[in-house]
Amino acid sequence: MNGPEILLDFAPELGVFVPHERRGGPTAAVTDGVSTLGHVVESTGVPLTEVGALVVDGREVPVGHIPAAGETVTVRAVTRPQDVPGAPLRFLLDVHLGTLARRLRLLGVDAAYESTDIGDPALATRSAAERRVLLSRDRGLLRRRELWAGAYVYSDHPDDQLRDVLGRFAPALRPWTRCSACNGTLRAATKDEVADRLEGGTRGTYDVFAQCGSCERVFWRGAHHDRLEEIVERALAEFGDAGAGVTARTAAGS
């Protein structure tokens, strides 16, 4: 670039994306005179999914603003909780976030997940077609133009990932109402209804079951229930109350 020089000042929360030398306050950036401010910000490494307001010399401007020489640009992080207008809040997770997807489903959050790598273009296209917020740790994926909405997952630890997403988007929590395998809706089921899907030991040990209306998988309070219950209780204590579940807290094992 060989055009107007501006000053960029990034919010501390965005420091993970920008070079170290841009983390301490306003730094100079040379633009080409025609590119939008959104393009300039992305060229520093910050996905626009992580940008809140862009403030130029004290006034908020759109991402399409063309920077002029001498402007000071404050790049703010998204406001939490973040509002996502235009569709019911639901998510799409890439292939690397399987554990997070299962935990979101455990809490009753609509979380579609691709267990195989279908490629960035297909993920972005599905996000747009279904109006889902794409969650990913891939910065390049979050910069794709066809993406409807997206969010960077800041941690590689599932506990922190879950707290990050719940804190950022504040989805309604309805634990034990979604299938952890396919994201379908669970319903209460009697033992007689699911008997042909149970092994003898399970039939003799458990009496309360739930079944997915989509994939027909059966759930009960299995060996891992206590660990899952802990995840649910921790999330509810920090991020909200549960809705009315149909599964009588059975979706622990299958």
PDB file of C-alpha atoms in Angstrom:
ATOM      1  CA  MET A   1       0.000   0.000   0.000  1.00  0.00           C
ATOM      2  CA  ASN A   2       1.180   3.506  -0.761  1.00  0.00           C
ATOM      3  CA  GLY A   3      -1.629   5.838   0.224  1.00  0.00           C
ATOM      4  CA  PRO A   4      -3.051   7.714   3.215  1.00  0.00           C
ATOM      5  CA  GLU A   5      -1.552   6.903   6.602  1.00  0.00           C
ATOM      6  CA  ILE A   6      -3.915   6.321   9.501  1.00  0.00           C
ATOM      7  CA  LEU A   7      -3.587   5.269  13.138  1.00  0.00           C
ATOM      8  CA  LEU A   8      -5.110   1.996  14.342  1.00  0.00           C
ATOM      9  CA  ASP A   9      -5.879   1.382  18.016  1.00  0.00           C
ATOM     10  CA  PHE A  10      -7.092  -2.139  18.841  1.00  0.00           C
ATOM     11  CA  ALA A  11      -9.074  -3.161  21.913  1.00  0.00           C
ATOM     12  CA  PRO A  12      -7.030  -5.368  24.251  1.00  0.00           C
ATOM     13  CA  GLU A  13      -9.376  -8.308  23.578  1.00  0.00           C
ATOM     14  CA  LEU A  14      -8.216  -8.301  19.944  1.00  0.00           C
ATOM     15  CA  GLY A  15      -4.545  -8.554  20.838  1.00  0.00           C
ATOM     16  CA  VAL A  16      -4.516 -12.281  20.058  1.00  0.00           C
ATOM     17  CA  PHE A  17      -5.004 -11.459  16.366  1.00  0.00           C
ATOM     18  CA  VAL A  18      -2.603  -8.579  15.759  1.00  0.00           C
ATOM     19  CA  PRO A  19       1.208  -8.477  15.755  1.00  0.00           C
ATOM     20  CA  HIS A  20       2.820  -7.705  19.105  1.00  0.00           C
ATOM     21  CA  GLU A  21       3.862  -4.223  18.007  1.00  0.00           C
ATOM     22  CA  ARG A  22       0.193  -3.219  17.506  1.00  0.00           C
ATOM     23  CA  ARG A  23      -0.974  -4.222  20.987  1.00  0.00           C
ATOM     24  CA  GLY A  24       0.201  -1.257  23.025  1.00  0.00           C
ATOM     25  CA  GLY A  25      -1.832   1.604  21.583  1.00  0.00           C
ATOM     26  CA  PRO A  26      -2.279   3.482  18.286  1.00  0.00           C
ATOM     27  CA  THR A  27       0.113   2.458  15.520  1.00  0.00           C
ATOM     28  CA  ALA A  28       0.514   3.712  11.973  1.00  0.00           C
ATOM     29  CA  ALA A  29      -0.934   1.897   8.973  1.00  0.00           C
ATOM     30  CA  VAL A  30      -0.535   2.908   5.352  1.00  0.00           C
ATOM     31  CA  THR A  31      -3.638   2.326   3.204  1.00  0.00           C
ATOM     32  CA  ASP A  32      -4.099   2.308  -0.563  1.00  0.00           C
ATOM     33  CA  GLY A  33      -6.740   5.042  -0.646  1.00  0.00           C
ATOM     34  CA  VAL A  34      -9.498   2.810  -2.054  1.00  0.00           C
ATOM     35  CA  SER A  35      -9.840  -0.183   0.280  1.00  0.00           C
ATOM     36  CA  THR A  36     -12.531  -0.120   2.955  1.00  0.00           C
ATOM     37  CA  LEU A  37     -11.744   0.186   6.623  1.00  0.00           C
ATOM     38  CA  GLY A  38     -13.042  -3.331   7.093  1.00  0.00           C
ATOM     39  CA  HIS A  39     -10.482  -4.615   4.601  1.00  0.00           C
ATOM     40  CA  VAL A  40      -7.711  -2.667   6.305  1.00  0.00           C
ATOM     41  CA  VAL A  41      -8.620  -4.110   9.713  1.00  0.00           C
ATOM     42  CA  GLU A  42      -8.771  -7.649   8.338  1.00  0.00           C
ATOM     43  CA  SER A  43      -5.375  -7.178   6.686  1.00  0.00           C
ATOM     44  CA  THR A  44      -3.897  -6.785  10.189  1.00  0.00           C
ATOM     45  CA  GLY A  45      -5.181 -10.256  11.108  1.00  0.00           C
ATOM     46  CA  VAL A  46      -8.469  -9.452  12.869  1.00  0.00           C
ATOM     47  CA  PRO A  47     -11.586 -11.253  11.513  1.00  0.00           C
ATOM     48  CA  LEU A  48     -14.511  -8.866  11.246  1.00  0.00           C
ATOM     49  CA  THR A  49     -16.594 -11.383  13.203  1.00  0.00           C
ATOM     50  CA  GLU A  50     -14.608 -10.230  16.258  1.00  0.00           C
ATOM     51  CA  VAL A  51     -14.962  -6.498  15.641  1.00  0.00           C
ATOM     52  CA  GLY A  52     -17.619  -4.439  17.369  1.00  0.00           C
ATOM     53  CA  ALA A  53     -17.700  -0.727  16.610  1.00  0.00           C
ATOM     54  CA  LEU A  54     -15.216   1.051  14.343  1.00  0.00           C
ATOM     55  CA  VAL A  55     -14.750   4.568  15.685  1.00  0.00           C
ATOM     56  CA  VAL A  56     -12.987   7.196  13.559  1.00  0.00           C
ATOM     57  CA  ASP A  57     -11.986  10.353  15.392  1.00  0.00           C
ATOM     58  CA  GLY A  58     -14.803   9.867  17.884  1.00  0.00           C
ATOM     59  CA  ARG A  59     -17.590   8.871  15.493  1.00  0.00           C
ATOM     60  CA  GLU A  60     -18.734   5.377  14.626  1.00  0.00           C
ATOM     61  CA  VAL A  61     -18.414   4.410  10.956  1.00  0.00           C
ATOM     62  CA  PRO A  62     -19.423   1.337   8.911  1.00  0.00           C
ATOM     63  CA  VAL A  63     -16.912  -1.251   7.706  1.00  0.00           C
ATOM     64  CA  GLY A  64     -17.298   0.246   4.215  1.00  0.00           C
ATOM     65  CA  HIS A  65     -15.763   3.553   5.293  1.00  0.00           C
ATOM     66  CA  ILE A  66     -12.768   4.603   3.147  1.00  0.00           C
ATOM     67  CA  PRO A  67      -9.999   5.825   5.464  1.00  0.00           C
ATOM     68  CA  ALA A  68      -8.576   9.313   4.937  1.00  0.00           C
ATOM     69  CA  ALA A  69      -5.100  10.491   5.832  1.00  0.00           C
ATOM     70  CA  GLY A  70      -4.584  11.314   9.494  1.00  0.00           C
ATOM     71  CA  GLU A  71      -7.639   9.495  10.851  1.00  0.00           C
ATOM     72  CA  THR A  72      -7.383   7.670  14.159  1.00  0.00           C
ATOM     73  CA  VAL A  73      -9.377   4.458  14.152  1.00  0.00           C
ATOM     74  CA  THR A  74     -10.416   2.720  17.356  1.00  0.00           C
ATOM     75  CA  VAL A  75     -11.228  -0.945  16.719  1.00  0.00           C
ATOM     76  CA  ARG A  76     -13.478  -2.249  19.470  1.00  0.00           C
ATOM     77  CA  ALA A  77     -14.285  -5.862  20.311  1.00  0.00           C
ATOM     78  CA  VAL A  78     -17.808  -7.235  20.026  1.00  0.00           C
ATOM     79  CA  THR A  79     -20.144  -6.372  22.873  1.00  0.00           C
ATOM     80  CA  ARG A  80     -21.065  -9.261  25.141  1.00  0.00           C
ATOM     81  CA  PRO A  81     -23.680 -10.622  25.160  1.00  0.00           C
ATOM     82  CA  GLN A  82     -23.698 -10.244  21.397  1.00  0.00           C
ATOM     83  CA  ASP A  83     -27.013  -9.802  19.595  1.00  0.00           C
ATOM     84  CA  VAL A  84     -27.389 -11.784  16.369  1.00  0.00           C
ATOM     85  CA  PRO A  85     -30.440 -10.373  14.563  1.00  0.00           C
ATOM     86  CA  GLY A  86     -32.141 -11.948  11.586  1.00  0.00           C
ATOM     87  CA  ALA A  87     -32.748 -15.539  12.719  1.00  0.00           C
ATOM     88  CA  PRO A  88     -33.194 -17.693  15.814  1.00  0.00           C
ATOM     89  CA  LEU A  89     -29.851 -18.151  17.561  1.00  0.00           C
ATOM     90  CA  ARG A  90     -28.285 -21.409  16.440  1.00  0.00           C
ATOM     91  CA  PHE A  91     -24.787 -22.575  15.672  1.00  0.00           C
ATOM     92  CA  LEU A  92     -22.651 -24.510  13.211  1.00  0.00           C
ATOM     93  CA  LEU A  93     -19.329 -25.891  14.430  1.00  0.00           C
ATOM     94  CA  ASP A  94     -16.390 -26.999  12.329  1.00  0.00           C
ATOM     95  CA  VAL A  95     -14.733 -30.408  12.476  1.00  0.00           C
ATOM     96  CA  HIS A  96     -12.346 -29.432  15.279  1.00  0.00           C
ATOM     97  CA  LEU A  97     -15.057 -28.532  17.809  1.00  0.00           C
ATOM     98  CA  GLY A  98     -16.854 -31.826  18.365  1.00  0.00           C
ATOM     99  CA  THR A  99     -16.642 -31.757  22.164  1.00  0.00           C
ATOM    100  CA  LEU A 100     -18.009 -28.214  22.274  1.00  0.00           C
ATOM    101  CA  ALA A 101     -20.868 -29.226  19.970  1.00  0.00           C
ATOM    102  CA  ARG A 102     -21.839 -32.125  22.246  1.00  0.00           C
ATOM    103  CA  ARG A 103     -21.755 -29.896  25.331  1.00  0.00           C
ATOM    104  CA  LEU A 104     -23.913 -27.246  23.686  1.00  0.00           C
ATOM    105  CA  ARG A 105     -26.419 -29.946  22.717  1.00  0.00           C
ATOM    106  CA  LEU A 106     -26.335 -31.276  26.279  1.00  0.00           C
ATOM    107  CA  LEU A 107     -27.530 -27.819  27.337  1.00  0.00           C
ATOM    108  CA  GLY A 108     -30.285 -27.809  24.713  1.00  0.00           C
ATOM    109  CA  VAL A 109     -28.552 -25.346  22.374  1.00  0.00           C
ATOM    110  CA  ASP A 110     -29.077 -25.907  18.634  1.00  0.00           C
ATOM    111  CA  ALA A 111     -25.571 -26.843  17.492  1.00  0.00           C
ATOM    112  CA  ALA A 112     -25.060 -28.421  14.079  1.00  0.00           C
ATOM    113  CA  TYR A 113     -21.679 -30.077  13.642  1.00  0.00           C
ATOM    114  CA  GLU A 114     -19.698 -31.486  10.735  1.00  0.00           C
ATOM    115  CA  SER A 115     -17.791 -34.563  11.947  1.00  0.00           C
ATOM    116  CA  THR A 116     -15.855 -34.696   8.687  1.00  0.00           C
ATOM    117  CA  ASP A 117     -13.950 -31.891   7.010  1.00  0.00           C
ATOM    118  CA  ILE A 118     -16.279 -30.696   4.251  1.00  0.00           C
ATOM    119  CA  GLY A 119     -14.087 -27.693   3.457  1.00  0.00           C
ATOM    120  CA  ASP A 120     -14.303 -24.004   4.243  1.00  0.00           C
ATOM    121  CA  PRO A 121     -16.520 -23.018   1.281  1.00  0.00           C
ATOM    122  CA  ALA A 122     -19.150 -25.634   2.180  1.00  0.00           C
ATOM    123  CA  LEU A 123     -19.162 -24.620   5.852  1.00  0.00           C
ATOM    124  CA  ALA A 124     -19.558 -20.948   5.025  1.00  0.00           C
ATOM    125  CA  THR A 125     -22.304 -21.745   2.516  1.00  0.00           C
ATOM    126  CA  ARG A 126     -24.196 -23.830   5.076  1.00  0.00           C
ATOM    127  CA  SER A 127     -23.886 -21.015   7.613  1.00  0.00           C
ATOM    128  CA  ALA A 128     -25.529 -18.668   5.108  1.00  0.00           C
ATOM    129  CA  ALA A 129     -28.184 -21.136   3.919  1.00  0.00           C
ATOM    130  CA  GLU A 130     -29.308 -22.059   7.450  1.00  0.00           C
ATOM    131  CA  ARG A 131     -28.474 -18.727   9.094  1.00  0.00           C
ATOM    132  CA  ARG A 132     -26.258 -20.294  11.705  1.00  0.00           C
ATOM    133  CA  VAL A 133     -23.399 -18.655  13.594  1.00  0.00           C
ATOM    134  CA  LEU A 134     -20.277 -20.507  12.516  1.00  0.00           C
ATOM    135  CA  LEU A 135     -17.960 -21.267  15.448  1.00  0.00           C
ATOM    136  CA  SER A 136     -14.330 -21.931  14.581  1.00  0.00           C
ATOM    137  CA  ARG A 137     -10.717 -21.420  15.588  1.00  0.00           C
ATOM    138  CA  ASP A 138      -9.812 -21.007  11.905  1.00  0.00           C
ATOM    139  CA  ARG A 139      -9.339 -17.285  11.258  1.00  0.00           C
ATOM    140  CA  GLY A 140      -9.298 -17.752   7.497  1.00  0.00           C
ATOM    141  CA  LEU A 141     -12.665 -19.512   7.573  1.00  0.00           C
ATOM    142  CA  LEU A 142     -14.168 -16.629   9.530  1.00  0.00           C
ATOM    143  CA  ARG A 143     -13.046 -14.185   6.838  1.00  0.00           C
ATOM    144  CA  ARG A 144     -15.002 -15.854   4.032  1.00  0.00           C
ATOM    145  CA  ARG A 145     -17.404 -13.421   2.388  1.00  0.00           C
ATOM    146  CA  GLU A 146     -20.287 -15.918   2.018  1.00  0.00           C
ATOM    147  CA  LEU A 147     -20.405 -16.479   5.784  1.00  0.00           C
ATOM    148  CA  TRP A 148     -23.684 -15.344   7.388  1.00  0.00           C
ATOM    149  CA  ALA A 149     -22.288 -14.864  10.898  1.00  0.00           C
ATOM    150  CA  GLY A 150     -19.357 -16.270  12.805  1.00  0.00           C
ATOM    151  CA  ALA A 151     -17.334 -16.227  15.982  1.00  0.00           C
ATOM    152  CA  TYR A 152     -13.801 -17.167  16.887  1.00  0.00           C
ATOM    153  CA  VAL A 153     -13.476 -19.705  19.707  1.00  0.00           C
ATOM    154  CA  TYR A 154     -10.660 -18.307  21.793  1.00  0.00           C
ATOM    155  CA  SER A 155      -9.578 -21.381  23.754  1.00  0.00           C
ATOM    156  CA  ASP A 156      -8.603 -24.923  22.837  1.00  0.00           C
ATOM    157  CA  HIS A 157      -9.933 -26.293  26.163  1.00  0.00           C
ATOM    158  CA  PRO A 158     -13.583 -27.509  26.061  1.00  0.00           C
ATOM    159  CA  ASP A 159     -14.520 -26.037  29.462  1.00  0.00           C
ATOM    160  CA  ASP A 160     -13.261 -22.596  28.452  1.00  0.00           C
ATOM    161  CA  GLN A 161     -14.774 -22.904  24.976  1.00  0.00           C
ATOM    162  CA  LEU A 162     -18.208 -23.538  26.454  1.00  0.00           C
ATOM    163  CA  ARG A 163     -17.942 -20.591  28.848  1.00  0.00           C
ATOM    164  CA  ASP A 164     -16.764 -18.384  25.984  1.00  0.00           C
ATOM    165  CA  VAL A 165     -19.730 -19.220  23.738  1.00  0.00           C
ATOM    166  CA  LEU A 166     -22.333 -19.050  26.519  1.00  0.00           C
ATOM    167  CA  GLY A 167     -20.955 -15.742  27.767  1.00  0.00           C
ATOM    168  CA  ARG A 168     -20.757 -14.235  24.300  1.00  0.00           C
ATOM    169  CA  PHE A 169     -24.185 -15.225  22.957  1.00  0.00           C
ATOM    170  CA  ALA A 170     -26.294 -15.993  26.070  1.00  0.00           C
ATOM    171  CA  PRO A 171     -28.368 -18.725  24.394  1.00  0.00           C
ATOM    172  CA  ALA A 172     -31.416 -20.101  26.190  1.00  0.00           C
ATOM    173  CA  LEU A 173     -30.424 -23.235  28.081  1.00  0.00           C
ATOM    174  CA  ARG A 174     -32.769 -26.252  28.087  1.00  0.00           C
ATOM    175  CA  PRO A 175     -30.623 -29.158  29.281  1.00  0.00           C
ATOM    176  CA  TRP A 176     -31.369 -32.757  28.320  1.00  0.00           C
ATOM    177  CA  THR A 177     -33.633 -31.811  25.399  1.00  0.00           C
ATOM    178  CA  ARG A 178     -31.292 -32.419  22.435  1.00  0.00           C
ATOM    179  CA  CYS A 179     -29.601 -35.489  21.053  1.00  0.00           C
ATOM    180  CA  SER A 180     -25.845 -35.338  21.610  1.00  0.00           C
ATOM    181  CA  ALA A 181     -25.311 -37.440  18.487  1.00  0.00           C
ATOM    182  CA  CYS A 182     -27.353 -35.632  15.837  1.00  0.00           C
ATOM    183  CA  ASN A 183     -28.771 -32.438  17.430  1.00  0.00           C
ATOM    184  CA  GLY A 184     -32.354 -33.698  17.112  1.00  0.00           C
ATOM    185  CA  THR A 185     -35.038 -33.154  19.756  1.00  0.00           C
ATOM    186  CA  LEU A 186     -35.437 -35.682  22.559  1.00  0.00           C
ATOM    187  CA  ARG A 187     -38.728 -37.003  23.898  1.00  0.00           C
ATOM    188  CA  ALA A 188     -39.520 -39.080  26.966  1.00  0.00           C
ATOM    189  CA  ALA A 189     -39.918 -42.765  26.135  1.00  0.00           C
ATOM    190  CA  THR A 190     -41.165 -45.778  28.062  1.00  0.00           C
ATOM    191  CA  LYS A 191     -39.083 -48.912  28.429  1.00  0.00           C
ATOM    192  CA  ASP A 192     -41.575 -50.840  26.298  1.00  0.00           C
ATOM    193  CA  GLU A 193     -41.215 -48.335  23.461  1.00  0.00           C
ATOM    194  CA  VAL A 194     -37.433 -48.723  23.269  1.00  0.00           C
ATOM    195  CA  ALA A 195     -37.022 -52.295  24.539  1.00  0.00           C
ATOM    196  CA  ASP A 196     -35.870 -53.620  21.159  1.00  0.00           C
ATOM    197  CA  ARG A 197     -32.976 -51.127  21.198  1.00  0.00           C
ATOM    198  CA  LEU A 198     -31.687 -52.056  24.655  1.00  0.00           C
ATOM    199  CA  GLU A 199     -29.286 -54.743  25.751  1.00  0.00           C
ATOM    200  CA  GLY A 200     -30.347 -57.057  28.571  1.00  0.00           C
ATOM    201  CA  GLY A 201     -28.266 -55.354  31.248  1.00  0.00           C
ATOM    202  CA  THR A 202     -29.693 -51.950  30.418  1.00  0.00           C
ATOM    203  CA  ARG A 203     -33.276 -53.232  30.369  1.00  0.00           C
ATOM    204  CA  GLY A 204     -32.815 -54.714  33.820  1.00  0.00           C
ATOM    205  CA  THR A 205     -31.054 -51.711  35.365  1.00  0.00           C
ATOM    206  CA  TYR A 206     -32.808 -48.582  34.070  1.00  0.00           C
ATOM    207  CA  ASP A 207     -36.448 -47.520  33.889  1.00  0.00           C
ATOM    208  CA  VAL A 208     -36.383 -43.939  32.552  1.00  0.00           C
ATOM    209  CA  PHE A 209     -35.447 -43.305  28.932  1.00  0.00           C
ATOM    210  CA  ALA A 210     -35.461 -40.653  26.232  1.00  0.00           C
ATOM    211  CA  GLN A 211     -35.349 -41.090  22.468  1.00  0.00           C
ATOM    212  CA  CYS A 212     -34.271 -38.802  19.673  1.00  0.00           C
ATOM    213  CA  GLY A 213     -37.040 -37.961  17.256  1.00  0.00           C
ATOM    214  CA  SER A 214     -34.562 -37.726  14.378  1.00  0.00           C
ATOM    215  CA  CYS A 215     -32.016 -40.552  14.666  1.00  0.00           C
ATOM    216  CA  GLU A 216     -34.037 -42.640  17.201  1.00  0.00           C
ATOM    217  CA  ARG A 217     -31.040 -43.088  19.464  1.00  0.00           C
ATOM    218  CA  VAL A 218     -32.004 -43.997  23.048  1.00  0.00           C
ATOM    219  CA  PHE A 219     -30.629 -42.279  26.168  1.00  0.00           C
ATOM    220  CA  TRP A 220     -30.684 -43.095  29.863  1.00  0.00           C
ATOM    221  CA  ARG A 221     -28.860 -42.133  33.055  1.00  0.00           C
ATOM    222  CA  GLY A 222     -25.726 -44.108  32.329  1.00  0.00           C
ATOM    223  CA  ALA A 223     -22.261 -44.310  33.803  1.00  0.00           C
ATOM    224  CA  HIS A 224     -21.261 -40.837  32.646  1.00  0.00           C
ATOM    225  CA  HIS A 225     -24.331 -39.086  34.035  1.00  0.00           C
ATOM    226  CA  ASP A 226     -22.619 -37.538  37.057  1.00  0.00           C
ATOM    227  CA  ARG A 227     -19.947 -35.913  34.899  1.00  0.00           C
ATOM    228  CA  LEU A 228     -22.545 -34.536  32.484  1.00  0.00           C
ATOM    229  CA  GLU A 229     -24.713 -33.354  35.366  1.00  0.00           C
ATOM    230  CA  GLU A 230     -21.743 -31.386  36.670  1.00  0.00           C
ATOM    231  CA  ILE A 231     -21.309 -29.651  33.305  1.00  0.00           C
ATOM    232  CA  VAL A 232     -25.012 -28.762  33.231  1.00  0.00           C
ATOM    233  CA  GLU A 233     -25.157 -27.484  36.806  1.00  0.00           C
ATOM    234  CA  ARG A 234     -22.060 -25.351  36.328  1.00  0.00           C
ATOM    235  CA  ALA A 235     -23.464 -23.787  33.155  1.00  0.00           C
ATOM    236  CA  LEU A 236     -26.854 -23.099  34.736  1.00  0.00           C
ATOM    237  CA  ALA A 237     -25.293 -21.551  37.821  1.00  0.00           C
ATOM    238  CA  GLU A 238     -23.308 -19.096  35.721  1.00  0.00           C
ATOM    239  CA  PHE A 239     -25.453 -18.491  32.644  1.00  0.00           C
ATOM    240  CA  GLY A 240     -29.119 -19.049  33.446  1.00  0.00           C
ATOM    241  CA  ASP A 241     -31.995 -21.293  34.390  1.00  0.00           C
ATOM    242  CA  ALA A 242     -33.156 -24.339  32.492  1.00  0.00           C
ATOM    243  CA  GLY A 243     -36.279 -24.503  30.398  1.00  0.00           C
ATOM    244  CA  ALA A 244     -38.779 -27.317  30.752  1.00  0.00           C
ATOM    245  CA  GLY A 245     -37.095 -30.527  29.625  1.00  0.00           C
ATOM    246  CA  VAL A 246     -38.981 -33.547  28.294  1.00  0.00           C
ATOM    247  CA  THR A 247     -36.386 -36.140  29.191  1.00  0.00           C
ATOM    248  CA  ALA A 248     -36.454 -36.147  33.002  1.00  0.00           C
ATOM    249  CA  ARG A 249     -32.673 -35.661  33.005  1.00  0.00           C
ATOM    250  CA  THR A 250     -32.030 -38.957  31.262  1.00  0.00           C
ATOM    251  CA  ALA A 251     -29.727 -38.001  28.416  1.00  0.00           C
ATOM    252  CA  ALA A 252     -26.534 -39.228  29.989  1.00  0.00           C
ATOM    253  CA  GLY A 253     -25.740 -42.433  28.207  1.00  0.00           C
ATOM    254  CA  SER A 254     -26.793 -44.785  25.462  1.00  0.00           C
TER     255      SER A 254
END
